[in-house]
mmCIF file of C-alpha atoms and ligand atoms in Angstrom:
data_model
loop_
_atom_site.group_PDB
_atom_site.id
_atom_site.type_symbol
_atom_site.label_atom_id
_atom_site.label_comp_id
_atom_site.label_asym_id
_atom_site.label_seq_id
_atom_site.Cartn_x
_atom_site.Cartn_y
_atom_site.Cartn_z
ATOM 1 C CA MET A 7 0.772 107.955 -33.150
ATOM 2 C CA ILE A 8 -2.693 106.443 -33.474
ATOM 3 C CA LYS A 9 -4.238 109.873 -33.825
ATOM 4 C CA LYS A 10 -1.956 110.708 -36.750
ATOM 5 C CA ILE A 11 -2.828 107.455 -38.493
ATOM 6 C CA GLU A 12 -6.541 108.025 -37.919
ATOM 7 C CA GLU A 13 -6.269 111.536 -39.355
ATOM 8 C CA SER A 14 -4.418 110.286 -42.434
ATOM 9 C CA VAL A 15 -7.020 107.568 -42.970
ATOM 10 C CA ALA A 16 -9.895 110.022 -42.493
ATOM 11 C CA PHE A 17 -8.303 112.317 -45.083
ATOM 12 C CA LEU A 18 -7.955 109.500 -47.632
ATOM 13 C CA LYS A 19 -11.552 108.385 -47.057
ATOM 14 C CA GLN A 20 -12.735 111.942 -47.446
ATOM 15 C CA LYS A 21 -10.872 112.069 -50.791
ATOM 16 C CA GLY A 22 -12.912 109.052 -51.857
ATOM 17 C CA ILE A 23 -10.398 106.241 -51.333
ATOM 18 C CA PRO A 24 -12.269 103.179 -50.062
ATOM 19 C CA GLU A 25 -11.022 100.114 -48.167
ATOM 20 C CA THR A 26 -8.508 98.498 -50.479
ATOM 21 C CA ALA A 27 -7.047 95.071 -49.825
ATOM 22 C CA LEU A 28 -4.065 95.206 -52.168
ATOM 23 C CA GLY A 29 -1.175 97.647 -51.906
ATOM 24 C CA ILE A 30 1.790 97.794 -54.248
ATOM 25 C CA VAL A 31 4.962 99.726 -53.563
ATOM 26 C CA LEU A 32 6.425 100.949 -56.770
ATOM 27 C CA GLY A 33 10.023 100.778 -55.642
ATOM 28 C CA THR A 34 12.928 100.523 -58.012
ATOM 29 C CA GLY A 35 12.071 97.870 -60.582
ATOM 30 C CA LEU A 36 8.335 98.471 -60.526
ATOM 31 C CA GLN A 37 8.084 102.161 -61.271
ATOM 32 C CA GLY A 38 6.915 101.462 -64.814
ATOM 33 C CA LEU A 39 3.910 99.554 -63.453
ATOM 34 C CA ILE A 40 2.277 102.938 -62.999
ATOM 35 C CA ASP A 41 1.595 102.973 -66.762
ATOM 36 C CA SER A 42 -0.563 99.841 -66.435
ATOM 37 C CA ILE A 43 -2.715 101.278 -63.662
ATOM 38 C CA GLN A 44 -5.920 103.075 -64.569
ATOM 39 C CA PRO A 45 -5.829 105.809 -61.962
ATOM 40 C CA LEU A 46 -9.012 106.911 -60.239
ATOM 41 C CA ILE A 47 -7.565 109.100 -57.494
ATOM 42 C CA SER A 48 -3.966 110.342 -57.304
ATOM 43 C CA LEU A 49 -2.676 112.244 -54.299
ATOM 44 C CA PRO A 50 0.890 113.523 -53.940
ATOM 45 C CA TYR A 51 2.444 112.439 -50.630
ATOM 46 C CA ASP A 52 3.077 116.096 -49.872
ATOM 47 C CA ALA A 53 -0.689 116.660 -49.739
ATOM 48 C CA LEU A 54 -1.313 113.844 -47.253
ATOM 49 C CA PRO A 55 -1.451 114.795 -43.594
ATOM 50 C CA HIS A 56 1.450 113.332 -41.562
ATOM 51 C CA PHE A 57 3.088 111.633 -44.547
ATOM 52 C CA PRO A 58 6.814 112.262 -44.635
ATOM 53 C CA LYS A 59 7.941 114.489 -47.472
ATOM 54 C CA SER A 60 9.975 112.510 -49.961
ATOM 55 C CA THR A 61 13.489 113.727 -50.675
ATOM 56 C CA GLN A 62 14.678 111.109 -53.152
ATOM 57 C CA GLU A 63 15.433 112.693 -56.464
ATOM 58 C CA TYR A 64 14.921 109.321 -58.173
ATOM 59 C CA GLN A 65 11.439 108.683 -56.867
ATOM 60 C CA GLN A 66 8.470 110.990 -56.886
ATOM 61 C CA GLY A 67 6.018 110.395 -54.125
ATOM 62 C CA GLN A 68 2.333 109.875 -54.731
ATOM 63 C CA LEU A 69 -0.434 107.542 -53.766
ATOM 64 C CA VAL A 70 -2.563 106.241 -56.608
ATOM 65 C CA TYR A 71 -5.867 104.466 -56.137
ATOM 66 C CA GLY A 72 -6.854 102.719 -59.317
ATOM 67 C CA THR A 73 -7.420 99.524 -61.260
ATOM 68 C CA LEU A 74 -4.768 97.014 -62.265
ATOM 69 C CA GLU A 75 -5.712 93.839 -64.102
ATOM 70 C CA GLY A 76 -9.320 94.440 -63.090
ATOM 71 C CA LYS A 77 -8.490 94.730 -59.387
ATOM 72 C CA LYS A 78 -8.714 97.800 -57.211
ATOM 73 C CA ILE A 79 -5.303 98.618 -55.788
ATOM 74 C CA LEU A 80 -3.462 101.308 -53.887
ATOM 75 C CA ALA A 81 -0.097 102.048 -55.438
ATOM 76 C CA PHE A 82 2.538 103.796 -53.383
ATOM 77 C CA GLN A 83 4.786 105.437 -55.916
ATOM 78 C CA GLY A 84 8.021 106.254 -54.171
ATOM 79 C CA ARG A 85 9.160 105.082 -50.782
ATOM 80 C CA PHE A 86 11.153 106.383 -47.860
ATOM 81 C CA HIS A 87 14.575 105.148 -46.845
ATOM 82 C CA ARG A 88 16.498 105.189 -43.609
ATOM 83 C CA TYR A 89 19.452 106.726 -45.473
ATOM 84 C CA GLU A 90 17.372 109.790 -46.291
ATOM 85 C CA GLY A 91 17.231 110.492 -42.584
ATOM 86 C CA PHE A 92 13.657 109.329 -41.971
ATOM 87 C CA ASP A 93 13.068 107.580 -38.689
ATOM 88 C CA TYR A 94 11.467 104.153 -38.684
ATOM 89 C CA PHE A 95 8.017 105.455 -37.813
ATOM 90 C CA GLU A 96 8.133 107.863 -40.751
ATOM 91 C CA LEU A 97 9.463 105.410 -43.280
ATOM 92 C CA THR A 98 6.896 102.747 -42.448
ATOM 93 C CA TYR A 99 4.045 105.200 -41.946
ATOM 94 C CA TRP A 100 2.383 104.304 -45.238
ATOM 95 C CA VAL A 101 2.172 100.643 -44.161
ATOM 96 C CA ARG A 102 0.256 101.618 -41.033
ATOM 97 C CA VAL A 103 -2.089 103.885 -42.965
ATOM 98 C CA PHE A 104 -2.645 101.207 -45.600
ATOM 99 C CA ALA A 105 -3.477 98.610 -42.930
ATOM 100 C CA ALA A 106 -5.819 101.020 -41.145
ATOM 101 C CA LEU A 107 -7.557 101.567 -44.472
ATOM 102 C CA GLY A 108 -8.345 97.862 -44.706
ATOM 103 C CA GLY A 109 -5.175 96.702 -46.469
ATOM 104 C CA LYS A 110 -4.456 92.956 -46.426
ATOM 105 C CA ILE A 111 -1.597 92.276 -48.863
ATOM 106 C CA ILE A 112 1.465 94.258 -49.909
ATOM 107 C CA VAL A 113 3.628 93.711 -52.942
ATOM 108 C CA ILE A 114 7.079 95.256 -52.641
ATOM 109 C CA SER A 115 9.965 95.725 -55.027
ATOM 110 C CA ASN A 116 13.486 96.966 -54.627
ATOM 111 C CA ALA A 117 16.884 97.088 -56.279
ATOM 112 C CA ALA A 118 19.557 94.910 -54.755
ATOM 113 C CA GLY A 119 23.097 93.802 -55.331
ATOM 114 C CA ALA A 120 23.532 90.109 -56.160
ATOM 115 C CA LEU A 121 25.707 88.151 -53.730
ATOM 116 C CA HIS A 122 24.829 84.590 -54.721
ATOM 117 C CA PRO A 123 27.396 83.538 -57.329
ATOM 118 C CA SER A 124 24.829 82.258 -59.813
ATOM 119 C CA PHE A 125 22.511 85.275 -59.606
ATOM 120 C CA GLN A 126 23.237 87.726 -62.399
ATOM 121 C CA LYS A 127 22.536 91.384 -62.723
ATOM 122 C CA GLY A 128 19.294 92.036 -64.558
ATOM 123 C CA HIS A 129 17.758 88.908 -62.997
ATOM 124 C CA LEU A 130 14.947 88.924 -60.456
ATOM 125 C CA MET A 131 14.927 87.441 -56.980
ATOM 126 C CA LEU A 132 11.902 86.535 -54.914
ATOM 127 C CA ILE A 133 12.705 87.357 -51.298
ATOM 128 C CA LYS A 134 12.111 84.238 -49.200
ATOM 129 C CA ASP A 135 13.611 85.593 -45.991
ATOM 130 C CA HIS A 136 15.627 88.530 -44.769
ATOM 131 C CA ILE A 137 18.407 89.670 -42.454
ATOM 132 C CA ASN A 138 17.948 93.039 -40.795
ATOM 133 C CA LEU A 139 21.334 94.760 -40.654
ATOM 134 C CA GLN A 140 19.962 98.265 -40.288
ATOM 135 C CA GLY A 141 20.762 98.338 -36.591
ATOM 136 C CA GLY A 142 17.241 99.313 -35.584
ATOM 137 C CA SER A 143 13.626 98.220 -35.683
ATOM 138 C CA PRO A 144 10.409 100.058 -36.526
ATOM 139 C CA LEU A 145 8.904 98.279 -33.513
ATOM 140 C CA ALA A 146 11.448 99.624 -31.019
ATOM 141 C CA LEU A 147 9.254 102.607 -30.188
ATOM 142 C CA LYS A 148 7.779 103.975 -27.001
ATOM 143 C CA GLY A 149 4.062 103.223 -27.087
ATOM 144 C CA ILE A 150 4.349 100.605 -29.843
ATOM 145 C CA GLU A 151 1.874 98.407 -27.950
ATOM 146 C CA THR A 152 -0.863 100.884 -28.886
ATOM 147 C CA LEU A 153 -0.235 100.051 -32.560
ATOM 148 C CA GLY A 154 0.079 96.277 -32.314
ATOM 149 C CA GLU A 155 2.139 93.559 -30.744
ATOM 150 C CA ARG A 156 5.718 94.380 -29.788
ATOM 151 C CA PHE A 157 7.299 90.914 -30.078
ATOM 152 C CA VAL A 158 6.225 90.109 -33.607
ATOM 153 C CA ASP A 159 6.761 86.614 -34.990
ATOM 154 C CA MET A 160 9.145 86.552 -37.947
ATOM 155 C CA SER A 161 9.217 82.832 -38.713
ATOM 156 C CA ALA A 162 7.615 83.363 -42.132
ATOM 157 C CA PRO A 163 7.563 87.053 -43.063
ATOM 158 C CA TYR A 164 6.907 86.371 -46.758
ATOM 159 C CA ASP A 165 3.667 84.634 -47.639
ATOM 160 C CA ARG A 166 4.300 81.095 -48.865
ATOM 161 C CA ASP A 167 1.194 80.860 -51.043
ATOM 162 C CA LEU A 168 1.957 84.130 -52.799
ATOM 163 C CA MET A 169 5.561 83.010 -53.337
ATOM 164 C CA LYS A 170 4.373 79.735 -54.881
ATOM 165 C CA LYS A 171 2.036 81.642 -57.191
ATOM 166 C CA ALA A 172 4.810 83.999 -58.260
ATOM 167 C CA GLU A 173 7.143 81.098 -59.006
ATOM 168 C CA THR A 174 4.513 79.340 -61.091
ATOM 169 C CA ILE A 175 3.860 82.534 -63.036
ATOM 170 C CA ALA A 176 7.588 83.079 -63.632
ATOM 171 C CA LYS A 177 7.890 79.541 -65.021
ATOM 172 C CA GLN A 178 4.905 80.048 -67.314
ATOM 173 C CA LYS A 179 6.333 83.320 -68.566
ATOM 174 C CA LYS A 180 9.855 81.890 -68.854
ATOM 175 C CA VAL A 181 11.271 84.569 -66.596
ATOM 176 C CA VAL A 182 14.252 83.730 -64.390
ATOM 177 C CA LEU A 183 13.103 84.204 -60.806
ATOM 178 C CA HIS A 184 15.686 83.251 -58.205
ATOM 179 C CA LYS A 185 14.660 82.822 -54.608
ATOM 180 C CA GLY A 186 16.887 84.020 -51.805
ATOM 181 C CA VAL A 187 17.655 85.903 -48.638
ATOM 182 C CA TYR A 188 17.738 89.706 -48.715
ATOM 183 C CA ALA A 189 19.971 91.604 -46.321
ATOM 184 C CA ALA A 190 18.936 95.171 -45.534
ATOM 185 C CA VAL A 191 21.628 97.715 -44.749
ATOM 186 C CA VAL A 192 21.175 101.430 -44.126
ATOM 187 C CA GLY A 193 23.440 102.694 -46.907
ATOM 188 C CA PRO A 194 23.566 105.030 -48.720
ATOM 189 C CA GLN A 195 27.170 104.122 -49.452
ATOM 190 C CA LEU A 196 27.571 100.844 -51.264
ATOM 191 C CA GLU A 197 29.505 98.040 -49.616
ATOM 192 C CA THR A 198 33.208 97.381 -49.441
ATOM 193 C CA ALA A 199 34.579 94.072 -50.692
ATOM 194 C CA ALA A 200 34.997 92.995 -47.076
ATOM 195 C CA GLU A 201 31.359 93.814 -46.364
ATOM 196 C CA TYR A 202 30.150 91.819 -49.389
ATOM 197 C CA ARG A 203 32.300 88.903 -48.204
ATOM 198 C CA TYR A 204 30.715 89.143 -44.764
ATOM 199 C CA LEU A 205 27.194 89.299 -46.218
ATOM 200 C CA LYS A 206 27.833 86.125 -48.220
ATOM 201 C CA ILE A 207 29.166 84.315 -45.153
ATOM 202 C CA ILE A 208 26.104 85.157 -43.078
ATOM 203 C CA GLY A 209 23.787 83.762 -45.735
ATOM 204 C CA ALA A 210 22.567 86.731 -47.746
ATOM 205 C CA ASP A 211 21.896 86.253 -51.463
ATOM 206 C CA ALA A 212 21.219 89.932 -52.166
ATOM 207 C CA VAL A 213 21.726 93.235 -50.388
ATOM 208 C CA GLY A 214 19.748 96.450 -50.501
ATOM 209 C CA MET A 215 18.669 99.457 -48.478
ATOM 210 C CA SER A 216 14.918 99.082 -48.033
ATOM 211 C CA THR A 217 11.957 96.694 -47.643
ATOM 212 C CA VAL A 218 12.793 95.067 -44.293
ATOM 213 C CA PRO A 219 11.363 97.824 -42.036
ATOM 214 C CA GLU A 220 8.166 97.857 -44.095
ATOM 215 C CA VAL A 221 7.843 94.070 -43.894
ATOM 216 C CA ILE A 222 8.393 94.104 -40.119
ATOM 217 C CA VAL A 223 5.542 96.599 -39.690
ATOM 218 C CA ALA A 224 3.377 94.724 -42.175
ATOM 219 C CA ARG A 225 3.827 91.542 -40.141
ATOM 220 C CA GLN A 226 2.962 93.387 -36.941
ATOM 221 C CA LEU A 227 -0.299 94.345 -38.632
ATOM 222 C CA ASN A 228 -0.853 90.862 -40.072
ATOM 223 C CA LEU A 229 -0.534 91.927 -43.695
ATOM 224 C CA LYS A 230 0.620 89.292 -46.148
ATOM 225 C CA CYS A 231 3.843 90.286 -47.908
ATOM 226 C CA ILE A 232 5.536 89.382 -51.130
ATOM 227 C CA ALA A 233 8.742 91.116 -52.196
ATOM 228 C CA PHE A 234 10.951 91.051 -55.266
ATOM 229 C CA SER A 235 14.463 92.324 -55.865
ATOM 230 C CA VAL A 236 15.738 93.434 -59.225
ATOM 231 C CA LEU A 237 19.406 92.475 -59.114
ATOM 232 C CA THR A 238 21.349 95.440 -60.385
ATOM 233 C CA ASP A 239 24.989 94.610 -59.781
ATOM 234 C CA SER A 240 27.226 91.649 -59.036
ATOM 235 C CA CYS A 241 28.783 91.847 -55.624
ATOM 236 C CA ASP A 242 31.732 89.539 -56.016
ATOM 237 C CA PRO A 243 34.202 90.568 -53.321
ATOM 238 C CA ASP A 244 37.126 89.057 -55.200
ATOM 239 C CA HIS A 245 36.425 90.898 -58.457
ATOM 240 C CA LEU A 246 34.672 94.016 -57.275
ATOM 241 C CA GLU A 247 34.220 96.738 -59.832
ATOM 242 C CA PRO A 248 33.161 100.307 -59.110
ATOM 243 C CA ILE A 249 29.418 100.890 -59.462
ATOM 244 C CA SER A 250 27.365 104.032 -59.425
ATOM 245 C CA VAL A 251 23.721 104.716 -58.703
ATOM 246 C CA PRO A 252 23.040 105.625 -62.371
ATOM 247 C CA ASP A 253 24.456 102.169 -63.336
ATOM 248 C CA ILE A 254 22.187 100.545 -60.757
ATOM 249 C CA LEU A 255 19.138 102.386 -62.048
ATOM 250 C CA GLU A 256 19.939 101.492 -65.650
ATOM 251 C CA MET A 257 20.156 97.810 -64.729
ATOM 252 C CA ALA A 258 16.928 98.089 -62.709
ATOM 253 C CA LYS A 259 15.187 99.290 -65.882
ATOM 254 C CA LYS A 260 16.370 96.104 -67.621
ATOM 255 C CA GLY A 261 14.771 93.850 -65.015
ATOM 256 C CA GLU A 262 11.671 95.958 -64.781
ATOM 257 C CA ALA A 263 9.759 94.571 -67.760
ATOM 258 C CA ASP A 264 9.968 91.013 -66.398
ATOM 259 C CA LEU A 265 8.962 92.049 -62.907
ATOM 260 C CA ILE A 266 5.992 93.993 -64.218
ATOM 261 C CA LYS A 267 4.835 90.882 -66.131
ATOM 262 C CA ILE A 268 5.001 88.772 -62.979
ATOM 263 C CA VAL A 269 3.276 91.305 -60.745
ATOM 264 C CA LYS A 270 0.471 91.906 -63.238
ATOM 265 C CA SER A 271 -0.264 88.171 -63.473
ATOM 266 C CA LEU A 272 -0.064 87.825 -59.720
ATOM 267 C CA VAL A 273 -2.584 90.634 -59.242
ATOM 268 C CA PHE A 274 -4.820 89.120 -61.911
ATOM 269 C CA GLU A 275 -4.851 85.823 -60.031
ATOM 270 C CA MET A 276 -5.533 87.355 -56.633
HETATM 271 N N1 HPA B 325 24.335 97.252 -52.131
HETATM 272 C C1 HPA B 325 23.346 97.843 -51.473
HETATM 273 N N2 HPA B 325 22.261 98.250 -52.078
HETATM 274 C C2 HPA B 325 22.139 98.044 -53.380
HETATM 275 C C3 HPA B 325 23.146 97.439 -54.113
HETATM 276 C C4 HPA B 325 24.314 97.016 -53.449
HETATM 277 O O1 HPA B 325 25.263 96.468 -54.048
HETATM 278 N N3 HPA B 325 22.735 97.383 -55.399
HETATM 279 C C5 HPA B 325 21.515 97.929 -55.431
HETATM 280 N N4 HPA B 325 21.159 98.342 -54.210
#
């Protein structure tokens, strides 16, 4: 595992990508941020040794090294999901490569269904904590101790200072930014009414299919994390309406402009 990571890092260095502290995952809700980045080096995931090949028709995979708000960043455009059949090592591989390349902070976005009754679709949620319902862990691997600690502390997975900054920025920009607990499921099917009811009872404010494995690995590697959900549908178990992925993506586009504003200011202030 280490050898693969070292080879990926050596390849990126050889392509001219230097140590970069800040990484941004352009998940759903942040894909448009790519237009604000002045790219210096772009490499399709397919060209990177040991990177999984992306299968998601909605997300094209590439790594972009460039400048955002005057800061050098590494943008990961497109991510890997458990529901695509990737194993946990594959889907969190980019986090390990980023850390080995000198990464310190990751900014993550995702689309999620809103469970909290006062969170509306189109709104944003800052993830303050999470519940892993994926039934597995990216740290439950033979030989994990060669990559970092096995029993990783999860008392504060999301960086409090970054969260405070994001909340201040949202207030200044008059953007609604809820704060809540994100539950990660495997998917790809959406939830039944009974499942949404269960998620509410156990304390989730939003539910989605990503982010948590990446954050677990990031914490193993001592990266600071901040993560945002674009709320794309209302998951009210008593009035559940059919939703489709195109509906979710359309709603994600609506929240995107606000999230981009927040992330740009956050990067500027870093
Ligand atoms: N459930 C799971 N994932 C999601 C949802 C949802 O309702 N909406 C967007 N991603």
